[in-house]
mmCIF file with all atom_site columns, C-alpha atoms in Angstrom:
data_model
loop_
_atom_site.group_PDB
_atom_site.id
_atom_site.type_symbol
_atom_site.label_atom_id
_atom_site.label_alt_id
_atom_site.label_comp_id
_atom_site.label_asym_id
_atom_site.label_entity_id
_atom_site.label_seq_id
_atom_site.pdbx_PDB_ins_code
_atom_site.Cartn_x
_atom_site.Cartn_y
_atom_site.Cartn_z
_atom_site.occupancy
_atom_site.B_iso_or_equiv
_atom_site.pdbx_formal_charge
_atom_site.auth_seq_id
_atom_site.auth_comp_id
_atom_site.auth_asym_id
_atom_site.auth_atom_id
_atom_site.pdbx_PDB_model_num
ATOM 1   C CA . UNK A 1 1   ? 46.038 11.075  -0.093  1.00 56.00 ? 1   UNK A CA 1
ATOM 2   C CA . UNK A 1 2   ? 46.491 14.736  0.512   1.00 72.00 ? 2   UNK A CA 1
ATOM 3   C CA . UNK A 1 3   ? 48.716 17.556  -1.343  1.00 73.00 ? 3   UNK A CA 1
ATOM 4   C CA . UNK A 1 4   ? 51.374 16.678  2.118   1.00 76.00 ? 4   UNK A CA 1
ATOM 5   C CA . UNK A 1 5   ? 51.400 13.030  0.922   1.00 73.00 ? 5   UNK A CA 1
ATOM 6   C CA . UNK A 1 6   ? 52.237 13.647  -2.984  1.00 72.00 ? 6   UNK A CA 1
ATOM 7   C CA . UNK A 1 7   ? 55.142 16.156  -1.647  1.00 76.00 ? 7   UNK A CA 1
ATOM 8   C CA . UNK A 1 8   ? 56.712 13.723  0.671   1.00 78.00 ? 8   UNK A CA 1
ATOM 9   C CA . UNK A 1 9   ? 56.422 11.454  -2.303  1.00 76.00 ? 9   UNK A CA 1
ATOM 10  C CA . UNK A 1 10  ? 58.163 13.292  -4.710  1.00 75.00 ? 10  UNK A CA 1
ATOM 11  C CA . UNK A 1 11  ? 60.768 14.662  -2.367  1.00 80.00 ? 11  UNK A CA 1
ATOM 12  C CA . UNK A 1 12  ? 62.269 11.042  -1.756  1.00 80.00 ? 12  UNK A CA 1
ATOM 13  C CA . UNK A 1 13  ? 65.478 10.028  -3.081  1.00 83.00 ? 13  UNK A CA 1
ATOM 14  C CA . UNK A 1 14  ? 64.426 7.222   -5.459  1.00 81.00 ? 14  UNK A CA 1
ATOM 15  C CA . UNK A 1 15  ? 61.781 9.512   -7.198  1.00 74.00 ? 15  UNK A CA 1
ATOM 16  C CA . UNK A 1 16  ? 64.587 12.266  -7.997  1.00 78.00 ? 16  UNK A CA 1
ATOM 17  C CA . UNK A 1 17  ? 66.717 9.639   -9.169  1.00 81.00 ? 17  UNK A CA 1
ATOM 18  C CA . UNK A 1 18  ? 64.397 8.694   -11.274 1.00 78.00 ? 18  UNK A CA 1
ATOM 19  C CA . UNK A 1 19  ? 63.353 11.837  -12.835 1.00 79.00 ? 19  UNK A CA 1
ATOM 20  C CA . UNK A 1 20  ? 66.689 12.601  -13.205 1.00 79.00 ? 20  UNK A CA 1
ATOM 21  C CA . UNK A 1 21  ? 67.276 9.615   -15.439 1.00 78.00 ? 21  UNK A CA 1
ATOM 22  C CA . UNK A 1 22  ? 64.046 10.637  -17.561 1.00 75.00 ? 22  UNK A CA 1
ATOM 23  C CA . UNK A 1 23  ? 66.017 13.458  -18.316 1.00 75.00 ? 23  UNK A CA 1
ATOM 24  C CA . UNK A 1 24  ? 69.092 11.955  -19.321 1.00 74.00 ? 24  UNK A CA 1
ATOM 25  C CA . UNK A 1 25  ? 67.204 9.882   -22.235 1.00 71.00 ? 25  UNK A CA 1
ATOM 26  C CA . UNK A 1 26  ? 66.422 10.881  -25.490 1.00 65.00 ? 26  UNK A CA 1
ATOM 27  C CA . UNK A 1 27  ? 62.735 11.254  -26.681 1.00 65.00 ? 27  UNK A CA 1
ATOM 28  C CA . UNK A 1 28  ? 61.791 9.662   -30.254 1.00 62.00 ? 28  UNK A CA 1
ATOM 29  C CA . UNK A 1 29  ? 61.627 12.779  -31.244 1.00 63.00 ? 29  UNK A CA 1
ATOM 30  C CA . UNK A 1 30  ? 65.161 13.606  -31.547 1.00 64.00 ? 30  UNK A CA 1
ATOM 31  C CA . UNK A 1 31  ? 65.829 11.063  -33.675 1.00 61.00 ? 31  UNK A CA 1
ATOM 32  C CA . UNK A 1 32  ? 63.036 12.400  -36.419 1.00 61.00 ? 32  UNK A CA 1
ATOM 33  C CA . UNK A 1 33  ? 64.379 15.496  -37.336 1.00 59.00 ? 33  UNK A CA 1
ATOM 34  C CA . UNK A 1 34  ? 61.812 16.443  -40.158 1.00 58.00 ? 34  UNK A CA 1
ATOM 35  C CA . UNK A 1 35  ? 58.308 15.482  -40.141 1.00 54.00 ? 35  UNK A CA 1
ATOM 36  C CA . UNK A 1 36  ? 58.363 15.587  -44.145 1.00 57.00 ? 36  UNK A CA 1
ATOM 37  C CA . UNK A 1 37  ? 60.416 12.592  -43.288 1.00 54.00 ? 37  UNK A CA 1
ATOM 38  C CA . UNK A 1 38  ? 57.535 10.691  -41.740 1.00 59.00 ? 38  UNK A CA 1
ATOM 39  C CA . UNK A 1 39  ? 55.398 11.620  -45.464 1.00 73.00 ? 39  UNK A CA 1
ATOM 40  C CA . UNK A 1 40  ? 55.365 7.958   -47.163 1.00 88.00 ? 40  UNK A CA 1
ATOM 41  C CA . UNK A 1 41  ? 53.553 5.225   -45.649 1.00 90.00 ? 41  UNK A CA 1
ATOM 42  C CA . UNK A 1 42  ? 56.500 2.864   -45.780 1.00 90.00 ? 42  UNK A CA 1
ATOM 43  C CA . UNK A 1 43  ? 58.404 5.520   -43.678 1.00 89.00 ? 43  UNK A CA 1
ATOM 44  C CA . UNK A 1 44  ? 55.792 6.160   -40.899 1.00 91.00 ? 44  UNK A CA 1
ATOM 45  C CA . UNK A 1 45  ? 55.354 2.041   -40.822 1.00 92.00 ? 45  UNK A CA 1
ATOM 46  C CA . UNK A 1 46  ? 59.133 1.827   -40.545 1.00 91.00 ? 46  UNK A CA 1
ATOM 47  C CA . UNK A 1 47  ? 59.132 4.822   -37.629 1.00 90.00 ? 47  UNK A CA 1
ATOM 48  C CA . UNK A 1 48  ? 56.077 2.643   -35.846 1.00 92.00 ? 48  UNK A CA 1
ATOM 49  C CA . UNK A 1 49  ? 57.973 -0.363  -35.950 1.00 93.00 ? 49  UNK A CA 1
ATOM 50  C CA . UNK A 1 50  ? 61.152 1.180   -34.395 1.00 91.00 ? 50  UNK A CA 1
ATOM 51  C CA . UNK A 1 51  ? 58.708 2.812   -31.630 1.00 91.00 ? 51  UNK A CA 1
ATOM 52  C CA . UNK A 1 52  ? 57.628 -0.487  -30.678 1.00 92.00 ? 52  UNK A CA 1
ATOM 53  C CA . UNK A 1 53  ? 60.965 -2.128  -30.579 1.00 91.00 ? 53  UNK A CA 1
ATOM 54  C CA . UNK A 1 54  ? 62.095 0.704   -28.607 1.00 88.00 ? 54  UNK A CA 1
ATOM 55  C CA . UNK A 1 55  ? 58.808 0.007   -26.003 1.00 90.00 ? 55  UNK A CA 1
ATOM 56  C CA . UNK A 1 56  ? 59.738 -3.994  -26.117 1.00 90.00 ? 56  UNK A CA 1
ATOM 57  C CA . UNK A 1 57  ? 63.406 -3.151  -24.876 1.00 89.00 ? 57  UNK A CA 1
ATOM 58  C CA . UNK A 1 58  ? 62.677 -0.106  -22.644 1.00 88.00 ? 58  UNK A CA 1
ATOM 59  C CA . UNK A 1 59  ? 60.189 -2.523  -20.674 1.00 91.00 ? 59  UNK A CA 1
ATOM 60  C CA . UNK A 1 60  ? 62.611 -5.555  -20.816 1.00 91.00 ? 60  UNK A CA 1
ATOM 61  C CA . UNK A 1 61  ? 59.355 -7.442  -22.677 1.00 92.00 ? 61  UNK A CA 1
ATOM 62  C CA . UNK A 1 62  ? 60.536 -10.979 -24.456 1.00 91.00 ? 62  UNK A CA 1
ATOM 63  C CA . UNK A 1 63  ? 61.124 -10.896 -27.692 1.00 89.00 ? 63  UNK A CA 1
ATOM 64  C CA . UNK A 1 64  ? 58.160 -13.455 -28.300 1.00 90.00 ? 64  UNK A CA 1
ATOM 65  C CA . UNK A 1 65  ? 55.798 -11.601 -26.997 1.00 89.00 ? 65  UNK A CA 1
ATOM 66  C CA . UNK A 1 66  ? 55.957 -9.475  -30.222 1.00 92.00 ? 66  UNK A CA 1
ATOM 67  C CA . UNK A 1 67  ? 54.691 -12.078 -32.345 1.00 91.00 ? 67  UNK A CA 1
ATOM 68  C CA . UNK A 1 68  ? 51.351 -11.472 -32.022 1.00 91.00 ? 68  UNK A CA 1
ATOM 69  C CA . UNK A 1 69  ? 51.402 -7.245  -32.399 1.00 89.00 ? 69  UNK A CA 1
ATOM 70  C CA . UNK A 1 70  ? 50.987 -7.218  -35.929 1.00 88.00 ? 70  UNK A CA 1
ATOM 71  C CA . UNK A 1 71  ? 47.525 -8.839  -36.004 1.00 91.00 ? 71  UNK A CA 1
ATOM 72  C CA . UNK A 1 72  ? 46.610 -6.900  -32.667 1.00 93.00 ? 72  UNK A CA 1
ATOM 73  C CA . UNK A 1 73  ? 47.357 -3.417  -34.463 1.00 94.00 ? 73  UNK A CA 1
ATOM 74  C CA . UNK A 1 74  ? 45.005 -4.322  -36.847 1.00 94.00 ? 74  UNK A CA 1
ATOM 75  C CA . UNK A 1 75  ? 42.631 -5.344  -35.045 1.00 95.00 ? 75  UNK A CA 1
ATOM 76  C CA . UNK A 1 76  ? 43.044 -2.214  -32.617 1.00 95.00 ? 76  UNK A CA 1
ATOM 77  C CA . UNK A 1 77  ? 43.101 0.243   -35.212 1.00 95.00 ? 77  UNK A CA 1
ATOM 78  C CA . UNK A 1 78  ? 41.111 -0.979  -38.437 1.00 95.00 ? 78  UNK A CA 1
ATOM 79  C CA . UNK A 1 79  ? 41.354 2.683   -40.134 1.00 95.00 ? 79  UNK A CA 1
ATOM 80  C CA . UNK A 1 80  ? 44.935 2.993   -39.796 1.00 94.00 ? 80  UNK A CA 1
ATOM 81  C CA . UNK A 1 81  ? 46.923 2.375   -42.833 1.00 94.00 ? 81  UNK A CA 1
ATOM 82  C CA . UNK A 1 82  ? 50.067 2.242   -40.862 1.00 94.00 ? 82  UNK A CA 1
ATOM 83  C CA . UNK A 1 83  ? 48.750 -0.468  -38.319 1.00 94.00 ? 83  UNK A CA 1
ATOM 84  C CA . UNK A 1 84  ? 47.702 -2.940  -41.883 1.00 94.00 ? 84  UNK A CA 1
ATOM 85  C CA . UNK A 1 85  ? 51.655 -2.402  -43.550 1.00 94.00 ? 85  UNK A CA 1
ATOM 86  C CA . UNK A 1 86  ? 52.417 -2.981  -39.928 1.00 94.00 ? 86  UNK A CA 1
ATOM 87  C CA . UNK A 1 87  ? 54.815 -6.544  -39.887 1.00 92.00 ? 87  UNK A CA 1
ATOM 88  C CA . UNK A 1 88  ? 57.264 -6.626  -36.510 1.00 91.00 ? 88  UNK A CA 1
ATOM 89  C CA . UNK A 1 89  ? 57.633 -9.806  -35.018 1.00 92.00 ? 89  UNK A CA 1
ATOM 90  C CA . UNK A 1 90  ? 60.431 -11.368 -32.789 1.00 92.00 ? 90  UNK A CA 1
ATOM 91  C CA . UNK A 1 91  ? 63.030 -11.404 -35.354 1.00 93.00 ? 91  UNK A CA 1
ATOM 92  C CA . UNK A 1 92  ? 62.743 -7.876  -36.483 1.00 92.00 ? 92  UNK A CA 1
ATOM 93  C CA . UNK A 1 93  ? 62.290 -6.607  -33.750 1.00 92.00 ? 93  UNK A CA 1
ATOM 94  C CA . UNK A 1 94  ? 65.749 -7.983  -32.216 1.00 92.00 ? 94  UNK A CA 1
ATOM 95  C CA . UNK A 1 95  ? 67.567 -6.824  -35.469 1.00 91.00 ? 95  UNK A CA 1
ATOM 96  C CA . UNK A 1 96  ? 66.152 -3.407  -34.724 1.00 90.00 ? 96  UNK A CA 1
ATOM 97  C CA . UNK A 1 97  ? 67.070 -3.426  -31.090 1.00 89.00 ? 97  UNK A CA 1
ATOM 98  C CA . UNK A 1 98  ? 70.527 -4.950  -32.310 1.00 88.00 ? 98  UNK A CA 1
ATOM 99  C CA . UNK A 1 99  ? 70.979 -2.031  -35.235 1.00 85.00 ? 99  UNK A CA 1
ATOM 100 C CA . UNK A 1 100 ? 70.603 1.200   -32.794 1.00 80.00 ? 100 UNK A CA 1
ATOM 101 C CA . UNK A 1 101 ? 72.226 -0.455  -29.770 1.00 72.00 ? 101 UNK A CA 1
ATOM 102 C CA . UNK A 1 102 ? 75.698 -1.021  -32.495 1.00 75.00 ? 102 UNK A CA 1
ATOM 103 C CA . UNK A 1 103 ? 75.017 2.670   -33.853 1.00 77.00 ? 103 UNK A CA 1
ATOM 104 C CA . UNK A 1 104 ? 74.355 3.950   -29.995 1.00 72.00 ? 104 UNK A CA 1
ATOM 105 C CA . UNK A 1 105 ? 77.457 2.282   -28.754 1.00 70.00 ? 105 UNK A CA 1
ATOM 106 C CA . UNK A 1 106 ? 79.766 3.704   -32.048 1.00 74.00 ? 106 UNK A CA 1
ATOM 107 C CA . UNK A 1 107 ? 78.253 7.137   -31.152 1.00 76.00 ? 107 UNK A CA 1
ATOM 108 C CA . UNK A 1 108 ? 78.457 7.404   -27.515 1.00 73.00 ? 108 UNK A CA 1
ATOM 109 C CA . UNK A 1 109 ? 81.741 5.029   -26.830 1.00 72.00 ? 109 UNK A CA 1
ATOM 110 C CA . UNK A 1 110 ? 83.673 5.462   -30.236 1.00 67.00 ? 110 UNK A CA 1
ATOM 111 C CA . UNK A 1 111 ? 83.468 1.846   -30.655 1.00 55.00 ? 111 UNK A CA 1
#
């Protein structure tokens, strides 16, 4: 593919609408406003588990396939503190989801 083909690419309508959605969302990091926040292991475990049941519901994952990320963090990352405190399996991880989504939809609709 040549520098023609990646123009044409990202000149078509489904690509801009797409990028234009990107831009719409919020990052993770506007909802840590401090890093000092992130300081106690218990926090930055709490912040990981969010992340990941932000991932399972941005990519529409099941809800079971979280079961097994606990032992797969450790496993992955042996050193990491955060990934051995680390505990977010299916039923967390929908009361997470659950929790923002109610505290989204009282922010953004005044529900």
């Amino acid at each position: 593919m040549g520098v023609s083909a990646l123009t044409q690419h990202q000149d078509k309508k489904k690509h801009k609408e797409i990028e234009e959605e990107k831009m719409k969302n919020e990052t993770m990091k506007s909802f840590v406003r401090n890093k000092s926040v992130l300081g106690t292991i218990d926090m930055q475990v709490a912040a990981a588990e969010g992340t990941w049941a932000y991932h399972v519901a941005k990519h529409h994952q099941s809800f079971a396939s979280t079961d097994c990320a606990s032992s797969l963090f450790k496993v992955l990352f042996p050193a990491s503190d955060v990934a051995k405190k680390y505990g977010c399996a299916q039923d967390k991880t929908a009361a997470i989801i659950k929790g923002v989504n109610s505290i989204v939809a009282k922010r953004d609709f005044n529900y």
